[in-house]
Structure formats: C-alpha cells, structure tokens
Coordinates of C-alpha atoms in Angstrom, one line a residue:
X1 CA -47.9 223.0 5.0
X2 CA -50.2 223.1 7.7
X3 CA -52.7 226.6 6.7
X4 CA -54.3 227.2 9.2
X5 CA -54.0 230.0 11.4
X6 CA -53.3 231.3 15.1
X7 CA -56.8 233.4 16.4
X8 CA -56.7 237.1 18.3
X9 CA -59.2 237.6 20.6
X10 CA -59.7 241.4 20.9
X11 CA -61.9 243.6 23.5
X12 CA -61.9 246.9 24.2
X13 CA -62.7 248.9 26.8
X14 CA -61.7 253.3 28.0
X15 CA -61.0 255.0 30.1
X16 CA -61.9 259.3 31.1
X17 CA -64.0 259.3 28.3
X18 CA -65.2 262.9 27.1
X19 CA -69.2 263.9 28.1
X20 CA -71.2 263.8 25.1
X21 CA -74.2 264.3 27.3
X22 CA -75.9 267.7 29.1
X23 CA -77.4 266.1 31.4
X24 CA -76.1 262.3 31.6
X25 CA -73.1 260.4 30.6
X26 CA -72.1 259.3 27.6
X27 CA -73.5 255.8 26.4
X28 CA -71.2 254.6 25.0
X29 CA -70.1 251.3 22.3
X30 CA -67.3 250.8 19.7
X31 CA -66.4 250.1 16.3
X32 CA -63.8 247.9 14.7
X33 CA -61.6 249.0 11.6
X34 CA -59.2 245.8 9.6
X35 CA -57.3 247.8 7.0
X36 CA -57.5 245.0 3.7
X37 CA -54.7 246.5 1.5
X38 CA -53.8 245.3 -2.3
X39 CA -52.7 245.4 -5.1
X40 CA -55.2 246.7 -6.9
X41 CA -55.1 249.1 -3.8
X42 CA -52.0 250.8 -5.4
X43 CA -50.3 250.5 -1.8
X44 CA -53.4 252.7 0.1
X45 CA -55.0 250.8 3.3
X46 CA -58.7 250.2 2.8
X47 CA -60.3 249.7 6.4
X48 CA -63.3 247.1 6.1
X49 CA -65.7 247.6 9.6
X50 CA -65.6 244.3 11.4
X51 CA -67.8 244.7 14.2
X52 CA -69.3 246.8 17.2
X53 CA -69.5 246.4 21.0
X54 CA -72.4 246.7 22.7
X55 CA -73.6 250.4 24.2
X56 CA -72.8 250.3 28.0
X57 CA -75.0 252.9 30.0
X58 CA -73.7 256.0 31.4
X59 CA -70.2 255.1 31.4
X60 CA -67.1 257.5 30.9
X61 CA -65.1 254.4 31.7
X62 CA -66.5 251.1 30.0
X63 CA -64.9 248.0 29.9
X64 CA -67.1 246.2 26.7
X65 CA -67.9 242.4 26.5
X66 CA -68.1 241.5 22.9
X67 CA -64.5 240.1 22.1
X68 CA -63.6 240.9 18.1
X69 CA -61.8 237.1 17.0
X70 CA -59.5 237.9 14.7
X71 CA -56.9 235.5 12.4
X72 CA -52.8 236.3 13.0
X73 CA -50.4 236.6 9.9
X74 CA -47.0 237.1 10.9
X75 CA -45.7 238.0 7.8
X76 CA -47.9 241.3 7.1
X77 CA -49.1 244.6 9.0
X78 CA -52.3 244.0 10.0
X79 CA -53.5 247.8 10.7
X80 CA -57.0 247.9 13.0
X81 CA -58.7 252.1 14.5
X82 CA -60.9 252.0 16.4
X83 CA -63.8 254.4 16.8
X84 CA -66.0 255.4 20.0
X85 CA -69.7 256.7 20.1
X86 CA -72.1 257.5 21.5
X87 CA -75.8 256.6 21.7
X88 CA -78.2 258.8 21.3
X89 CA -81.0 255.9 21.2
X90 CA -83.4 255.6 17.6
X91 CA -80.8 255.1 15.2
X92 CA -79.0 258.0 16.2
X93 CA -75.1 258.5 17.9
X94 CA -72.4 260.7 17.5
X95 CA -69.0 260.2 16.7
X96 CA -66.7 260.8 20.7
X97 CA -63.5 260.3 18.5
X98 CA -61.0 257.3 17.3
X99 CA -57.9 255.9 17.7
X100 CA -55.0 256.4 15.2
X101 CA -54.1 253.1 13.6
X102 CA -52.3 250.4 15.2
X103 CA -51.3 246.7 14.2
X104 CA -51.9 243.6 15.7
X105 CA -47.9 242.8 16.1
X106 CA -48.3 246.5 18.7
X107 CA -51.3 244.1 20.7
X108 CA -49.5 241.5 20.3
X109 CA -46.2 242.0 21.7
X110 CA -47.5 244.1 23.9
X111 CA -47.0 243.8 27.9
X112 CA -49.3 241.7 29.6
X113 CA -51.7 241.4 25.9
X114 CA -52.4 245.0 26.6
X115 CA -52.4 248.2 24.4
X116 CA -53.3 251.5 25.5
X117 CA -53.8 253.9 22.9
X118 CA -54.7 258.0 22.5
X119 CA -58.5 259.0 21.6
X120 CA -58.2 261.3 19.0
X121 CA -61.5 263.7 19.8
X122 CA -63.7 264.9 16.5
X123 CA -62.6 268.1 17.2
X124 CA -59.6 267.1 16.0
X125 CA -57.7 267.4 19.3
X126 CA -56.5 264.3 21.4
X127 CA -57.4 262.7 24.9
X128 CA -55.2 262.1 27.7
X129 CA -52.7 262.1 24.8
X130 CA -49.3 261.3 27.2
X131 CA -45.9 262.6 25.0
X132 CA -42.5 263.3 26.9
X133 CA -40.6 265.2 25.2
X134 CA -36.6 265.4 25.0
X135 CA -34.4 267.5 24.9
X136 CA -30.3 265.7 25.1
X137 CA -26.8 267.2 25.4
X138 CA -23.8 265.8 25.6
X139 CA -21.4 266.7 28.7
X140 CA -17.5 266.4 28.6
X141 CA -17.8 263.7 26.2
X142 CA -14.9 261.4 25.0
X143 CA -12.4 262.2 22.3
X144 CA -12.1 259.6 19.8
X145 CA -11.1 260.6 17.2
X146 CA -7.1 261.4 16.7
X147 CA -7.2 264.8 14.6
X148 CA -9.9 266.4 15.6
X149 CA -13.0 266.5 18.5
X150 CA -15.8 263.6 17.7
X151 CA -18.9 263.6 15.9
X152 CA -21.2 262.7 18.0
X153 CA -24.5 261.3 17.7
X154 CA -26.9 259.6 20.0
X155 CA -29.7 256.8 19.1
X156 CA -33.3 255.2 22.4
X157 CA -34.1 251.9 22.6
X158 CA -35.8 249.7 24.1
X159 CA -36.4 245.9 24.4
X160 CA -39.2 244.4 22.9
X161 CA -38.6 240.5 23.2
X162 CA -35.5 240.0 23.8
X163 CA -34.0 242.1 21.5
X164 CA -33.3 246.4 20.9
X165 CA -35.8 248.2 18.9
X166 CA -34.8 251.7 17.8
X167 CA -37.2 254.8 19.2
X168 CA -34.6 257.6 18.0
X169 CA -31.8 258.4 16.6
X170 CA -30.4 262.1 16.3
X171 CA -28.2 264.0 14.2
X172 CA -24.3 264.0 14.1
X173 CA -23.5 267.0 15.6
X174 CA -20.0 267.8 14.6
X175 CA -16.6 268.5 16.8
X176 CA -17.9 269.3 19.4
X177 CA -17.8 266.8 23.1
X178 CA -20.5 268.7 24.8
X179 CA -23.1 268.4 22.0
X180 CA -26.9 270.0 22.6
X181 CA -28.9 267.8 20.1
X182 CA -32.8 268.4 18.8
X183 CA -35.2 268.3 20.7
X184 CA -37.7 265.5 20.4
X185 CA -41.0 263.6 21.5
X186 CA -41.5 260.2 22.0
X187 CA -45.7 259.0 22.8
X188 CA -45.8 256.9 25.7
X189 CA -47.1 254.4 23.5
X190 CA -44.1 253.6 22.9
X191 CA -44.1 252.1 25.7
X192 CA -47.4 250.7 26.4
X193 CA -47.7 254.1 29.5
X194 CA -45.6 251.6 31.5
X195 CA -43.5 254.2 33.6
X196 CA -40.6 251.8 34.8
X197 CA -39.8 250.2 30.7
X198 CA -36.1 250.6 29.9
X199 CA -34.7 253.4 27.7
X200 CA -31.6 252.0 26.5
X201 CA -29.0 255.6 25.3
X202 CA -25.9 254.5 23.5
X203 CA -23.9 257.2 22.0
X204 CA -21.5 257.1 19.3
X205 CA -18.1 259.0 17.6
X206 CA -19.9 258.6 13.6
X207 CA -16.7 257.7 11.4
X208 CA -16.4 258.4 7.8
X209 CA -14.6 255.6 6.8
X210 CA -14.5 253.2 8.7
X211 CA -16.8 251.8 11.9
X212 CA -18.1 254.1 14.5
X213 CA -17.2 254.7 17.6
X214 CA -18.6 253.0 20.7
X215 CA -18.8 256.7 24.0
X216 CA -20.4 255.0 26.1
X217 CA -24.4 253.5 27.6
X218 CA -26.6 254.0 29.9
X219 CA -30.4 253.1 30.5
X220 CA -33.1 254.2 32.9
X221 CA -36.4 254.3 32.5
X222 CA -39.5 257.4 32.0
X223 CA -40.0 257.3 36.4
X224 CA -36.2 259.2 35.6
X225 CA -36.7 261.0 32.5
X226 CA -39.7 263.1 34.2
X227 CA -38.5 263.4 38.2
X228 CA -37.4 266.9 37.1
X229 CA -34.3 266.0 39.9
X230 CA -33.3 263.5 36.9
X231 CA -30.7 265.3 34.9
X232 CA -27.3 264.1 34.5
X233 CA -26.0 259.9 33.5
X234 CA -23.1 259.2 33.1
X235 CA -22.5 257.2 29.7
X236 CA -20.8 254.2 30.4
X237 CA -17.6 252.6 27.7
X238 CA -17.8 249.0 29.4
X239 CA -14.2 248.4 27.6
X240 CA -12.2 251.4 29.0
X241 CA -14.6 250.8 32.3
X242 CA -12.7 247.0 32.4
X243 CA -9.0 248.4 31.7
X244 CA -9.3 251.7 33.6
X245 CA -8.7 251.0 37.9
X246 CA -10.3 255.3 38.3
X247 CA -12.7 255.1 35.0
X248 CA -15.7 257.3 36.4
X249 CA -17.4 257.7 32.8
X250 CA -17.3 258.8 29.5
X251 CA -18.9 262.1 29.7
X252 CA -22.1 263.2 30.3
X253 CA -25.7 263.0 29.5
X254 CA -27.7 265.5 30.5
X255 CA -31.5 266.4 29.8
X256 CA -32.4 269.8 29.3
X257 CA -35.8 270.9 30.2
X258 CA -36.8 273.0 28.3
X259 CA -39.3 270.8 25.2
X260 CA -40.0 273.2 22.2
X261 CA -41.5 272.0 19.9
X262 CA -42.2 272.8 15.6
X263 CA -46.1 273.2 16.7
X264 CA -45.4 275.5 20.0
X265 CA -44.5 278.2 17.9
X266 CA -46.8 278.0 15.5
X267 CA -49.9 277.7 18.0
X268 CA -47.7 280.6 19.7
X269 CA -48.6 283.2 16.3
X270 CA -45.7 282.3 14.6
X271 CA -45.9 282.2 10.2
X272 CA -44.6 280.4 7.5
X273 CA -43.9 282.1 3.9
X274 CA -44.0 280.1 0.8
X275 CA -41.7 280.7 -1.9
X276 CA -41.6 278.9 -5.1
X277 CA -38.8 278.9 -7.4
X278 CA -39.4 276.9 -11.0
X279 CA -36.6 276.3 -13.6
X280 CA -37.5 276.9 -16.7
X281 CA -33.7 276.3 -18.8
X282 CA -33.8 274.6 -21.8
X283 CA -32.7 271.1 -20.7
X284 CA -36.4 271.0 -19.9
X285 CA -37.3 270.7 -23.5
X286 CA -40.0 273.1 -25.5
X287 CA -43.7 273.3 -23.7
X288 CA -45.4 272.1 -26.8
X289 CA -43.5 268.8 -27.0
X290 CA -45.2 265.9 -25.9
X291 CA -41.7 265.2 -23.8
X292 CA -41.1 268.4 -22.4
X293 CA -41.1 268.4 -18.6
X294 CA -43.3 271.1 -18.5
X295 CA -45.9 269.7 -21.2
X296 CA -49.4 271.1 -20.5
X297 CA -51.9 268.4 -21.6
X298 CA -55.0 267.4 -19.7
X299 CA -53.0 264.9 -17.0
X300 CA -50.6 267.1 -14.6
X301 CA -47.2 267.2 -15.9
X302 CA -44.3 266.4 -12.8
X303 CA -43.6 270.0 -11.8
X304 CA -48.0 270.6 -11.7
X305 CA -48.0 267.1 -9.7
X306 CA -44.9 268.5 -6.8
X307 CA -45.8 272.2 -6.5
X308 CA -49.7 271.2 -6.0
X309 CA -49.0 268.1 -3.1
X310 CA -46.5 269.8 -1.4
X311 CA -48.0 273.6 -1.5
X312 CA -51.4 272.2 -0.3
X313 CA -49.4 270.7 3.0
X314 CA -47.7 273.7 3.8
X315 CA -50.9 276.2 2.7
X316 CA -52.4 276.3 5.7
X317 CA -49.1 277.1 7.7
X318 CA -49.0 279.9 5.4
X319 CA -51.7 283.5 7.3
X320 CA -51.9 284.9 3.7
X321 CA -51.5 282.7 1.6
X322 CA -50.3 285.0 -1.1
X323 CA -47.1 283.6 -3.3
X324 CA -45.6 286.3 -5.0
X325 CA -44.9 285.1 -8.8
X326 CA -41.4 285.0 -9.4
X327 CA -39.7 283.2 -12.8
X328 CA -36.4 283.5 -13.6
X329 CA -36.3 283.1 -18.0
X330 CA -33.5 283.0 -20.3
X331 CA -32.2 286.5 -19.4
X332 CA -34.2 288.5 -16.6
X333 CA -36.4 288.1 -13.9
X334 CA -40.3 288.7 -14.8
X335 CA -43.0 289.4 -11.9
X336 CA -46.4 287.7 -11.5
X337 CA -49.5 288.9 -9.9
X338 CA -49.8 287.8 -6.7
X339 CA -51.7 284.8 -6.2
X340 CA -53.5 283.1 -3.5
X341 CA -53.3 279.9 -2.3
X342 CA -51.4 276.7 -4.4
X343 CA -54.9 276.9 -7.0
X344 CA -53.4 280.4 -8.6
X345 CA -50.1 279.8 -8.2
X346 CA -50.6 276.6 -10.5
X347 CA -52.5 279.2 -12.1
X348 CA -50.5 280.5 -12.9
X349 CA -47.3 278.2 -14.1
X350 CA -49.9 277.2 -16.9
X351 CA -49.6 281.1 -18.1
X352 CA -46.1 281.7 -17.9
X353 CA -44.9 278.6 -19.5
X354 CA -46.2 279.2 -23.3
X355 CA -44.7 282.8 -22.2
X356 CA -41.4 282.3 -22.0
X357 CA -38.3 281.7 -23.9
X358 CA -36.6 278.4 -22.7
X359 CA -32.5 278.7 -22.7
X360 CA -29.9 279.1 -21.0
X361 CA -28.3 282.0 -19.3
X362 CA -28.2 284.5 -21.9
X363 CA -25.9 287.2 -21.3
X364 CA -27.3 287.3 -17.7
X365 CA -24.6 288.1 -14.8
X366 CA -23.8 285.8 -12.0
X367 CA -22.9 289.2 -9.3
X368 CA -21.6 286.4 -7.0
X369 CA -18.5 285.3 -9.9
X370 CA -18.9 288.7 -12.8
X371 CA -19.3 285.9 -15.1
X372 CA -22.3 284.7 -16.8
X373 CA -25.0 282.9 -15.2
X374 CA -25.0 278.3 -15.2
X375 CA -28.4 277.0 -17.0
X376 CA -29.4 275.8 -13.9
X377 CA -27.5 278.3 -11.0
X378 CA -31.0 279.6 -9.0
X379 CA -28.3 282.1 -7.0
X380 CA -30.7 284.4 -7.6
X381 CA -33.4 283.3 -6.2
X382 CA -32.2 282.1 -2.6
X383 CA -30.9 285.7 -2.4
X384 CA -34.1 287.1 -3.7
X385 CA -35.5 285.3 -0.2
X386 CA -33.3 286.1 2.2
X387 CA -32.1 289.6 0.6
X388 CA -35.9 290.4 1.3
X389 CA -35.9 288.6 5.1
X390 CA -36.4 291.0 7.6
X391 CA -34.8 290.1 11.2
X392 CA -37.4 288.1 13.5
X393 CA -37.5 288.9 17.0
X394 CA -39.7 287.3 19.6
X395 CA -42.6 289.2 19.7
X396 CA -42.5 288.6 15.9
X397 CA -41.8 285.1 14.9
X398 CA -41.7 283.9 11.0
X399 CA -39.6 281.4 8.8
X400 CA -39.6 281.1 5.3
X401 CA -39.6 278.0 2.8
X402 CA -38.4 278.5 -0.1
X403 CA -39.5 275.3 -3.0
X404 CA -37.4 275.6 -6.1
X405 CA -38.4 272.9 -8.6
X406 CA -35.2 272.5 -11.1
X407 CA -34.2 269.7 -13.8
X408 CA -30.7 270.7 -14.1
X409 CA -27.8 269.4 -12.1
X410 CA -24.9 271.9 -13.3
X411 CA -23.9 274.5 -11.4
X412 CA -21.9 276.0 -9.9
X413 CA -21.3 274.4 -6.7
X414 CA -19.3 276.6 -4.6
X415 CA -21.5 279.3 -5.4
X416 CA -24.1 277.9 -4.5
X417 CA -22.8 276.6 -1.1
X418 CA -21.6 279.9 -0.2
X419 CA -25.4 281.4 -1.2
X420 CA -27.0 278.4 1.3
X421 CA -24.4 279.0 4.0
X422 CA -24.9 282.7 3.6
X423 CA -29.0 282.0 4.6
X424 CA -27.4 279.3 8.1
X425 CA -29.0 282.5 9.8
X426 CA -31.7 283.8 8.5
X427 CA -35.4 282.3 9.6
X428 CA -35.2 279.5 5.7
X429 CA -35.2 276.4 4.8
X430 CA -34.8 276.0 0.7
X431 CA -36.3 272.1 -0.5
X432 CA -35.4 271.1 -3.8
X433 CA -37.4 269.0 -6.0
X434 CA -35.9 267.3 -8.7
X435 CA -36.8 266.9 -11.7
X436 CA -36.2 264.7 -15.0
X437 CA -34.2 261.5 -14.7
X438 CA -30.9 263.0 -13.5
X439 CA -29.8 261.4 -10.5
X440 CA -28.6 264.2 -8.9
X441 CA -25.4 264.4 -7.3
X442 CA -24.8 268.0 -6.4
X443 CA -28.0 268.6 -5.2
X444 CA -27.6 265.5 -3.0
X445 CA -24.7 266.8 -1.5
X446 CA -26.2 270.3 -1.1
X447 CA -28.5 268.2 1.6
X448 CA -25.8 267.7 4.4
X449 CA -26.9 264.6 5.6
X450 CA -23.2 263.5 5.5
X451 CA -21.3 265.6 5.4
X452 CA -21.9 270.2 6.9
X453 CA -20.9 272.0 4.0
X454 CA -18.3 274.5 3.8
X455 CA -17.9 278.3 2.4
X456 CA -14.8 279.0 0.4
X457 CA -14.5 281.6 3.4
X458 CA -13.9 278.3 5.6
X459 CA -16.8 279.1 7.7
X460 CA -18.9 275.3 8.1
X461 CA -22.3 275.8 7.8
X462 CA -23.9 276.4 11.9
X463 CA -27.6 273.8 11.2
X464 CA -28.8 272.4 8.5
X465 CA -32.3 273.9 5.7
X466 CA -31.7 271.2 3.2
X467 CA -34.2 268.9 1.7
X468 CA -33.4 267.2 -1.4
X469 CA -36.2 265.3 -3.3
X470 CA -36.0 263.2 -6.5
X471 CA -39.4 262.2 -7.8
X472 CA -39.0 259.8 -10.0
X473 CA -37.1 257.9 -6.2
X474 CA -40.7 258.7 -4.4
X475 CA -43.6 255.4 -5.2
X476 CA -46.4 258.0 -5.3
X477 CA -47.1 262.3 -4.6
X478 CA -48.0 261.5 -0.8
X479 CA -44.1 259.9 -0.1
X480 CA -43.0 263.0 -2.0
X481 CA -44.5 265.5 0.5
X482 CA -43.3 263.3 3.5
X483 CA -39.6 262.9 2.2
X484 CA -39.2 267.0 1.2
X485 CA -41.5 268.4 4.0
X486 CA -39.9 265.7 7.0
X487 CA -36.9 267.7 7.9
X488 CA -38.6 271.4 7.8
X489 CA -40.0 271.4 11.9
X490 CA -37.0 270.4 13.6
X491 CA -34.4 273.1 10.9
X492 CA -37.6 275.7 12.4
X493 CA -36.8 274.8 15.8
X494 CA -33.1 274.4 15.4
X495 CA -32.5 278.2 13.9
X496 CA -35.2 279.4 16.8
X497 CA -33.2 277.5 19.2
X498 CA -30.0 279.6 17.5
X499 CA -31.6 282.9 18.1
X500 CA -32.7 281.9 22.3
X501 CA -36.8 282.6 20.3
X502 CA -39.1 280.4 22.6
X503 CA -42.4 280.2 21.6
X504 CA -44.7 282.8 22.0
X505 CA -48.2 282.1 24.5
X506 CA -51.4 280.6 22.1
X507 CA -53.8 283.9 21.9
X508 CA -56.6 284.1 23.0
X509 CA -60.0 283.5 21.6
X510 CA -62.4 286.7 20.8
X511 CA -65.2 283.9 21.2
X512 CA -65.9 282.9 24.6

C-alpha cells in the first residue's frame, strides 16, 4: 500500500475587512489552525496553530502570498479555522475576527477550488453574513392516499461531483394539500456564494407502511429565490407528465416573503421562561444508596448533570433567571423559595433530596380521572405551567420551556396526551429527559415526530411541542443539550406564526 499522501496548497485572501485603525486602514495578517482530534481527547476537536501569513499594509482586501501545504486524508474530516488580525507593530496585534470551522473537503470540492467564508467579528457579529431565508408552502398538491389527503414534506438538495446532497428536509404536515411549512435558512457557504447553483426541490407524500409517494419536483437557483417576481414553481411528477396528455403539474410550490426567525423574536424582546420538574418517585431508589439515581456525592448524578447542561444554555434567554421551586412528592406539592440562576437550582435540588419521601403518589387523586396518580404521571406539572401562562400579545411576547427530568415510563398515556394537546395553544415547549436504563417507549410517543398525537375527544395536535431524549443514549453532555434543545426554536416560531404574531423591532440602545 502506497503510504504517500496527496498535498493540498491553501492560499488565503479577504475582502471588506472591518476598519480597526482610526486614522488609517488595517494592516491585516492571517493565522491558520487545524484540528487534531484523537481518542485521548474524547472526540473533542483540539486545534493546532499551523502558521501565519505575511502582513499587508493598509489594505482591507488583502491577497496573501503565503502558502500552507497540508496532507489530504480522504477518510478523515479535516477541520480548520482562520483568524484575521490587524498588525499594530511592536509585536502587538488586534483580532479582527475569525471564520467558523470548515473542512478541507469543502474547499477541495468547491467550484474552482475556492471557498468563501464569513468572518465573525470579535464583537460576536458576523461580517457580511449572507443567509437565504426560506418560507415555503404547497398549493393544490396531488392527493396520493386513497382514503385521505397527502402527508406532505419536501427536501432541498444540491449537486456535488455528480451526486445529490441533502441540504434540508422539512417536517411532515399531515392530511393537508395546501401545507405551509416552518421557515428555515441556508447559508450561501453551502453554494460557495454561487447564485447560479441549482437547488433541487422534491416533494413527497409520507406513507407509514409503504414507500413514500413522489408528488413532484423542480429545480431553481438562488437568483430565482432572491427575485421577488418569481414566487411560484410547478411541481412535476415525470411519470404522470408522460402518461397524461394535458398534464400541467402536481401542485404548486410557493415561496413566501416573510421570514421570521427565532432570533428575530428574541432580539425584539421576547423572553423565555424556564420551569423545571424533577421525578422523586420510588423507582429512583433512596438517595442514601449509591445505586440511587438521586445519590448525592462529590460526583454529580445524572439529574444534576442534565440540569446543569440544559439550563446553562437556556439561562441567557431568560431575562430574570428566576426559577420557581416546584417539586412533585408522593402526596403533595411543596413550594421552595425561588432560585436565581441554574447554580441555585442545583443547590435547591441538593437541599430538597434529603427532605423528600420517595414513594408512589399515595392518596393524591388525579383531577382529570378521579383516580389515584400513577407514580410517573406529570399532569399537574404541565397544568401548573399552562394555568399560569397569560395570553401572549404582539407587544408582550414570551415563551415557556418546561424541562421534565424523569426516570419512569408508566404513564396514563391518553391522559398525558390530552394534557399535551391542551397545551398546544399555549406558548410552551416540553422537554423530557429520561434518566436511567429504561427504553422509554411512552416518552418517545409523546415526541410525535412520526405520528401526530390525538386527544380523547378526537382533536389532533396542531403543533409539535414535546422533545424527548434518553440521557443514557447521549455520548456526552454536549450531545444531550444539543438534542434536547434542537427543536425549540422551530416550535417557538411555529407558535407565533399560528397566532399571527411577528417579531417586534429591536429596542434601541440607551447608549450612543
């Protein structure tokens, strides 16, 4: 086997750099870093400094002559990032900004061997970031199911080296021939800023027990996307086009102009409120036993790890960062003083554990059924948050996230589904983290990614508000937080769209 490796030469250039010097243009130079991931690092990328370019004086559009030669490994993902500095002289420099991480394969496969990346300024803003926002809907799509309307979804693809690569797959909208899908965005980096690059759009009817049915397809490019005069595209099903003499289309795919995003609402003053529910039923085991899921020691248990990892991501979006302590014990609700920040939530948890009686629900009665609660029912926690949620208005925007950390799966399924659907019309997402070694089949059904939930009165869920993840299935805490929180921005935007509430203008700063 030939051990020789191909070498790739990397050259760097910039355009429209930020001005860093008051009286003159910047004097930029670049630094290149490469990842060096190993098993000893636990799969975490550790970057090594490869070198820097020469400095180019008084230039905001530098083309550097320095060459970086790196070995190319097809079987590996080789990650890099670049930092751009302003040389102030005397061995002093100021960071202008850095790129996101990129792979060598992106550059190798790009058109003309060039890869254009946005530069993130040291303030955290993105310089010249080009993002295309999509909001799509179908009009008069073909009915593919004999006994009902189609369950429609679509995906976007681009072509790389003669094969299709998926860029985005939409959610499924059930029983609707005029679906309006959740908005999404694509970065122009995906197309190397080539406005003539084709985007292939394919629309399907999802079938549970057989192969999905093709509704239709078409292709367009970014020029057409950004051209407001071109809004509708015909979905063509090739086999029907051949069979039918007067075939026109299998429906129309339309791009809408309004592009509300999660961050638009946040920047417009929407506040996120976080509530936490923790499972203290007997199946966790007594906290004094080392086998207990609530065992307290110098090492954080899984409840503590899940709390810390998820709340530290959510906390910056919560303006007051105050959590009400509300714990479900075996026969009552117990109020604890409010906690400020996730650090105090962890302290409150550690103080609460020794004071609670772990057991079943005792004589507590479920008001929905008139029967005793099951050990793992959490109706009251959902209802507690929903009952205290006032109406959202255009001026007063907020959204609740209920984090439930549980170890059991023995629910009154229909009763829990009813509570979830009754919360559909409220500004709330429910995040469930399963602790312990169970497979959690019930919790996975609440997630409703494949099949919509139906209320006992026949009402179908109007939007997906539940996200479930099993703690034991996550390789690390970063993956846990990522999977737990991935759907919340989409769920929040979907809610505000359903209420025809748009983002408020960003408040003006009091400082100039």
